[in-house]
Amino acid sequence: MLSACGGGRGGRPELPPASYVASREQPGEEYVIGPLDQLNIFVWRNNELSAKVQVRPDGRITTPLVSDMPAVGKTPAMLALDMKQALSQYIKDPIVSVIVENFSGTYSQQVRVVGATEKPASIPYRANMTLLDAMIAVGGLNQYAAGNKARLIRHDRATGKQREFALQISNLLKKGDSRANVRLEPGDVIIIPESMF
């Protein structure tokens, strides 16, 4: 899965190319709530207990009757079950839904692009995301970028280690080389150095 195709520049392996449009759209990993996400908590037939809240930087939320409920690291379904349990002290068999309205996600669910781009950023990962999608989101390379010396840092969950892969961003953006477009995964970090001259 993470195996390399040949030897890349500087001894770094290269990732296999991704298609520009996924041949089959499929869901990504289940979304995990992160700090600063906007949540809509709906309690059926109890509008006074429903609320729109933002997850605090400490990872907790407060709603009517429930204060300091941990939210970060949970899926919306997990948080809904926790809210149901907390509210069951006050009402019989509450039905709770949690809807994420504005996504930030945890760092492990973001793609971070740093270095010589127009707008370095952390981008919420979405299913079937590619390098081209990330570069569009950050406005492309800046005039000093050494795009073909960029690298991707990926955490290998199976081994628990980080791996580095060579990227050819200049070839992708300036020459339209579709082989340089690779599939991204949640938690990827793209580092784009500046050229020496």
GROMACS .gro file of C-alpha atoms in nm:
model
  197
    1MET     CA    1   0.000   0.000   0.000
    2LEU     CA    2   0.274   0.243   0.094
    3SER     CA    3   0.533   0.059  -0.108
    4ALA     CA    4   0.750   0.274  -0.327
    5CYS     CA    5   0.781   0.276  -0.702
    6GLY     CA    6   1.152   0.272  -0.777
    7GLY     CA    7   1.398   0.506  -0.613
    8GLY     CA    8   1.305   0.873  -0.607
    9ARG     CA    9   1.529   1.175  -0.598
   10GLY     CA   10   1.759   1.198  -0.301
   11GLY     CA   11   1.686   0.837  -0.211
   12ARG     CA   12   1.319   0.910  -0.139
   13PRO     CA   13   1.062   0.673  -0.286
   14GLU     CA   14   0.790   0.804  -0.513
   15LEU     CA   15   0.418   0.741  -0.477
   16PRO     CA   16   0.212   0.589  -0.760
   17PRO     CA   17   0.013   0.840  -0.967
   18ALA     CA   18  -0.354   0.908  -0.891
   19SER     CA   19  -0.619   0.981  -1.148
   20TYR     CA   20  -0.751   1.336  -1.174
   21VAL     CA   21  -1.104   1.213  -1.113
   22ALA     CA   22  -1.167   0.911  -0.897
   23SER     CA   23  -1.299   0.621  -1.101
   24ARG     CA   24  -1.532   0.539  -0.815
   25GLU     CA   25  -1.618   0.780  -0.536
   26GLN     CA   26  -1.607   0.611  -0.201
   27PRO     CA   27  -1.637   0.732   0.154
   28GLY     CA   28  -1.323   0.820   0.343
   29GLU     CA   29  -1.246   0.734   0.701
   30GLU     CA   30  -1.517   0.819   0.950
   31TYR     CA   31  -1.494   1.185   1.046
   32VAL     CA   32  -1.348   1.260   1.389
   33ILE     CA   33  -1.445   1.586   1.559
   34GLY     CA   34  -1.163   1.832   1.608
   35PRO     CA   35  -1.105   2.159   1.796
   36LEU     CA   36  -1.297   2.458   1.652
   37ASP     CA   37  -1.546   2.240   1.460
   38GLN     CA   38  -1.896   2.387   1.451
   39LEU     CA   39  -2.157   2.139   1.575
   40ASN     CA   40  -2.534   2.140   1.562
   41ILE     CA   41  -2.667   1.929   1.851
   42PHE     CA   42  -3.032   1.843   1.797
   43VAL     CA   43  -3.243   1.687   2.074
   44TRP     CA   44  -3.570   1.566   1.923
   45ARG     CA   45  -3.883   1.724   2.079
   46ASN     CA   46  -3.662   1.931   2.311
   47ASN     CA   47  -3.570   2.246   2.122
   48GLU     CA   48  -3.457   2.417   2.443
   49LEU     CA   49  -3.184   2.151   2.478
   50SER     CA   50  -3.069   2.173   2.116
   51ALA     CA   51  -2.777   2.403   2.044
   52LYS     CA   52  -2.523   2.516   1.788
   53VAL     CA   53  -2.180   2.509   1.951
   54GLN     CA   54  -1.816   2.540   1.858
   55VAL     CA   55  -1.571   2.288   1.999
   56ARG     CA   56  -1.340   2.480   2.229
   57PRO     CA   57  -0.961   2.463   2.187
   58ASP     CA   58  -0.953   2.232   2.491
   59GLY     CA   59  -1.171   1.984   2.298
   60ARG     CA   60  -1.491   2.021   2.500
   61ILE     CA   61  -1.839   2.159   2.439
   62THR     CA   62  -2.110   2.299   2.662
   63THR     CA   63  -2.482   2.273   2.589
   64PRO     CA   64  -2.793   2.329   2.801
   65LEU     CA   65  -2.777   2.083   3.095
   66VAL     CA   66  -2.445   1.937   2.980
   67SER     CA   67  -2.124   2.122   3.056
   68ASP     CA   68  -1.769   2.037   2.957
   69MET     CA   69  -1.850   1.729   2.748
   70PRO     CA   70  -1.533   1.601   2.571
   71ALA     CA   71  -1.591   1.611   2.194
   72VAL     CA   72  -1.250   1.595   2.025
   73GLY     CA   73  -1.151   1.252   1.901
   74LYS     CA   74  -1.509   1.126   1.880
   75THR     CA   75  -1.720   1.064   1.573
   76PRO     CA   76  -2.052   1.252   1.557
   77ALA     CA   77  -2.232   0.925   1.638
   78MET     CA   78  -2.014   0.866   1.946
   79LEU     CA   79  -2.075   1.218   2.072
   80ALA     CA   80  -2.451   1.176   2.016
   81LEU     CA   81  -2.447   0.862   2.233
   82ASP     CA   82  -2.253   1.043   2.508
   83MET     CA   83  -2.497   1.335   2.494
   84LYS     CA   84  -2.791   1.093   2.509
   85GLN     CA   85  -2.647   0.932   2.819
   86ALA     CA   86  -2.585   1.269   2.989
   87LEU     CA   87  -2.934   1.400   2.904
   88SER     CA   88  -3.108   1.080   3.018
   89GLN     CA   89  -3.067   1.208   3.376
   90TYR     CA   90  -3.314   1.484   3.290
   91ILE     CA   91  -3.545   1.345   3.019
   92LYS     CA   92  -3.665   0.997   2.930
   93ASP     CA   93  -3.504   0.830   2.625
   94PRO     CA   94  -3.364   1.142   2.453
   95ILE     CA   95  -3.297   1.116   2.081
   96VAL     CA   96  -2.983   1.315   1.999
   97SER     CA   97  -2.823   1.393   1.663
   98VAL     CA   98  -2.488   1.563   1.613
   99ILE     CA   99  -2.424   1.735   1.281
  100VAL     CA  100  -2.083   1.882   1.197
  101GLU     CA  101  -2.147   2.207   1.009
  102ASN     CA  102  -1.800   2.358   0.977
  103PHE     CA  103  -1.510   2.117   0.955
  104SER     CA  104  -1.162   2.162   1.093
  105GLY     CA  105  -1.089   1.807   1.206
  106THR     CA  106  -0.800   1.682   1.411
  107TYR     CA  107  -0.445   1.715   1.278
  108SER     CA  108  -0.456   1.347   1.190
  109GLN     CA  109  -0.744   1.428   0.951
  110GLN     CA  110  -0.588   1.732   0.788
  111VAL     CA  111  -0.342   1.769   0.506
  112ARG     CA  112  -0.085   2.035   0.592
  113VAL     CA  113   0.099   2.220   0.316
  114VAL     CA  114   0.397   2.430   0.426
  115GLY     CA  115   0.686   2.611   0.265
  116ALA     CA  116   0.695   2.795  -0.066
  117THR     CA  117   0.324   2.817  -0.148
  118GLU     CA  118   0.101   3.118  -0.192
  119LYS     CA  119  -0.099   3.032   0.124
  120PRO     CA  120   0.046   2.762   0.351
  121ALA     CA  121  -0.248   2.594   0.523
  122SER     CA  122  -0.400   2.299   0.703
  123ILE     CA  123  -0.676   2.161   0.483
  124PRO     CA  124  -0.946   1.926   0.611
  125TYR     CA  125  -0.896   1.593   0.435
  126ARG     CA  126  -1.177   1.474   0.213
  127ALA     CA  127  -1.228   1.137   0.051
  128ASN     CA  128  -1.025   1.076  -0.268
  129MET     CA  129  -0.813   1.391  -0.220
  130THR     CA  130  -0.508   1.429  -0.445
  131LEU     CA  131  -0.198   1.648  -0.455
  132LEU     CA  132  -0.364   1.866  -0.720
  133ASP     CA  133  -0.660   1.932  -0.487
  134ALA     CA  134  -0.423   2.038  -0.208
  135MET     CA  135  -0.223   2.268  -0.436
  136ILE     CA  136  -0.541   2.437  -0.561
  137ALA     CA  137  -0.646   2.495  -0.199
  138VAL     CA  138  -0.317   2.671  -0.113
  139GLY     CA  139  -0.303   2.877  -0.434
  140GLY     CA  140  -0.018   2.685  -0.596
  141LEU     CA  141   0.355   2.742  -0.569
  142ASN     CA  142   0.507   3.084  -0.505
  143GLN     CA  143   0.771   3.227  -0.739
  144TYR     CA  144   1.061   3.096  -0.528
  145ALA     CA  145   0.937   2.737  -0.492
  146ALA     CA  146   1.147   2.436  -0.583
  147GLY     CA  147   0.837   2.226  -0.647
  148ASN     CA  148   1.022   1.922  -0.779
  149LYS     CA  149   1.221   1.902  -0.456
  150ALA     CA  150   0.907   1.885  -0.243
  151ARG     CA  151   0.841   1.589  -0.018
  152LEU     CA  152   0.545   1.427   0.147
  153ILE     CA  153   0.569   1.304   0.507
  154ARG     CA  154   0.325   1.024   0.589
  155HIS     CA  155   0.269   0.834   0.912
  156ASP     CA  156   0.252   0.462   0.842
  157ARG     CA  157  -0.010   0.334   1.084
  158ALA     CA  158   0.095  -0.027   1.039
  159THR     CA  159   0.454   0.032   1.152
  160GLY     CA  160   0.406   0.350   1.356
  161LYS     CA  161   0.688   0.518   1.163
  162GLN     CA  162   0.708   0.821   0.935
  163ARG     CA  163   0.791   0.777   0.568
  164GLU     CA  164   0.906   1.040   0.321
  165PHE     CA  165   0.814   1.042  -0.046
  166ALA     CA  166   0.944   1.258  -0.331
  167LEU     CA  167   0.693   1.487  -0.505
  168GLN     CA  168   0.710   1.650  -0.849
  169ILE     CA  169   0.480   1.949  -0.791
  170SER     CA  170   0.638   2.171  -1.060
  171ASN     CA  171   0.591   1.896  -1.319
  172LEU     CA  172   0.227   1.861  -1.212
  173LEU     CA  173   0.139   2.231  -1.213
  174LYS     CA  174   0.362   2.373  -1.487
  175LYS     CA  175   0.392   2.082  -1.730
  176GLY     CA  176   0.060   1.907  -1.664
  177ASP     CA  177   0.235   1.577  -1.588
  178SER     CA  178  -0.050   1.358  -1.464
  179ARG     CA  179   0.198   1.101  -1.325
  180ALA     CA  180   0.298   1.362  -1.065
  181ASN     CA  181  -0.056   1.374  -0.919
  182VAL     CA  182  -0.067   1.139  -0.619
  183ARG     CA  183  -0.340   1.039  -0.379
  184LEU     CA  184  -0.321   1.193  -0.034
  185GLU     CA  185  -0.413   1.041   0.299
  186PRO     CA  186  -0.534   1.202   0.622
  187GLY     CA  187  -0.243   1.340   0.823
  188ASP     CA  188  -0.010   1.393   0.524
  189VAL     CA  189   0.235   1.684   0.543
  190ILE     CA  190   0.364   1.840   0.219
  191ILE     CA  191   0.687   2.037   0.252
  192ILE     CA  192   0.789   2.263  -0.037
  193PRO     CA  193   1.140   2.413  -0.017
  194GLU     CA  194   1.256   2.735  -0.184
  195SER     CA  195   1.507   2.719  -0.466
  196MET     CA  196   1.862   2.829  -0.391
  197PHE     CA  197   1.866   3.089  -0.672
   0.00000   0.00000   0.00000
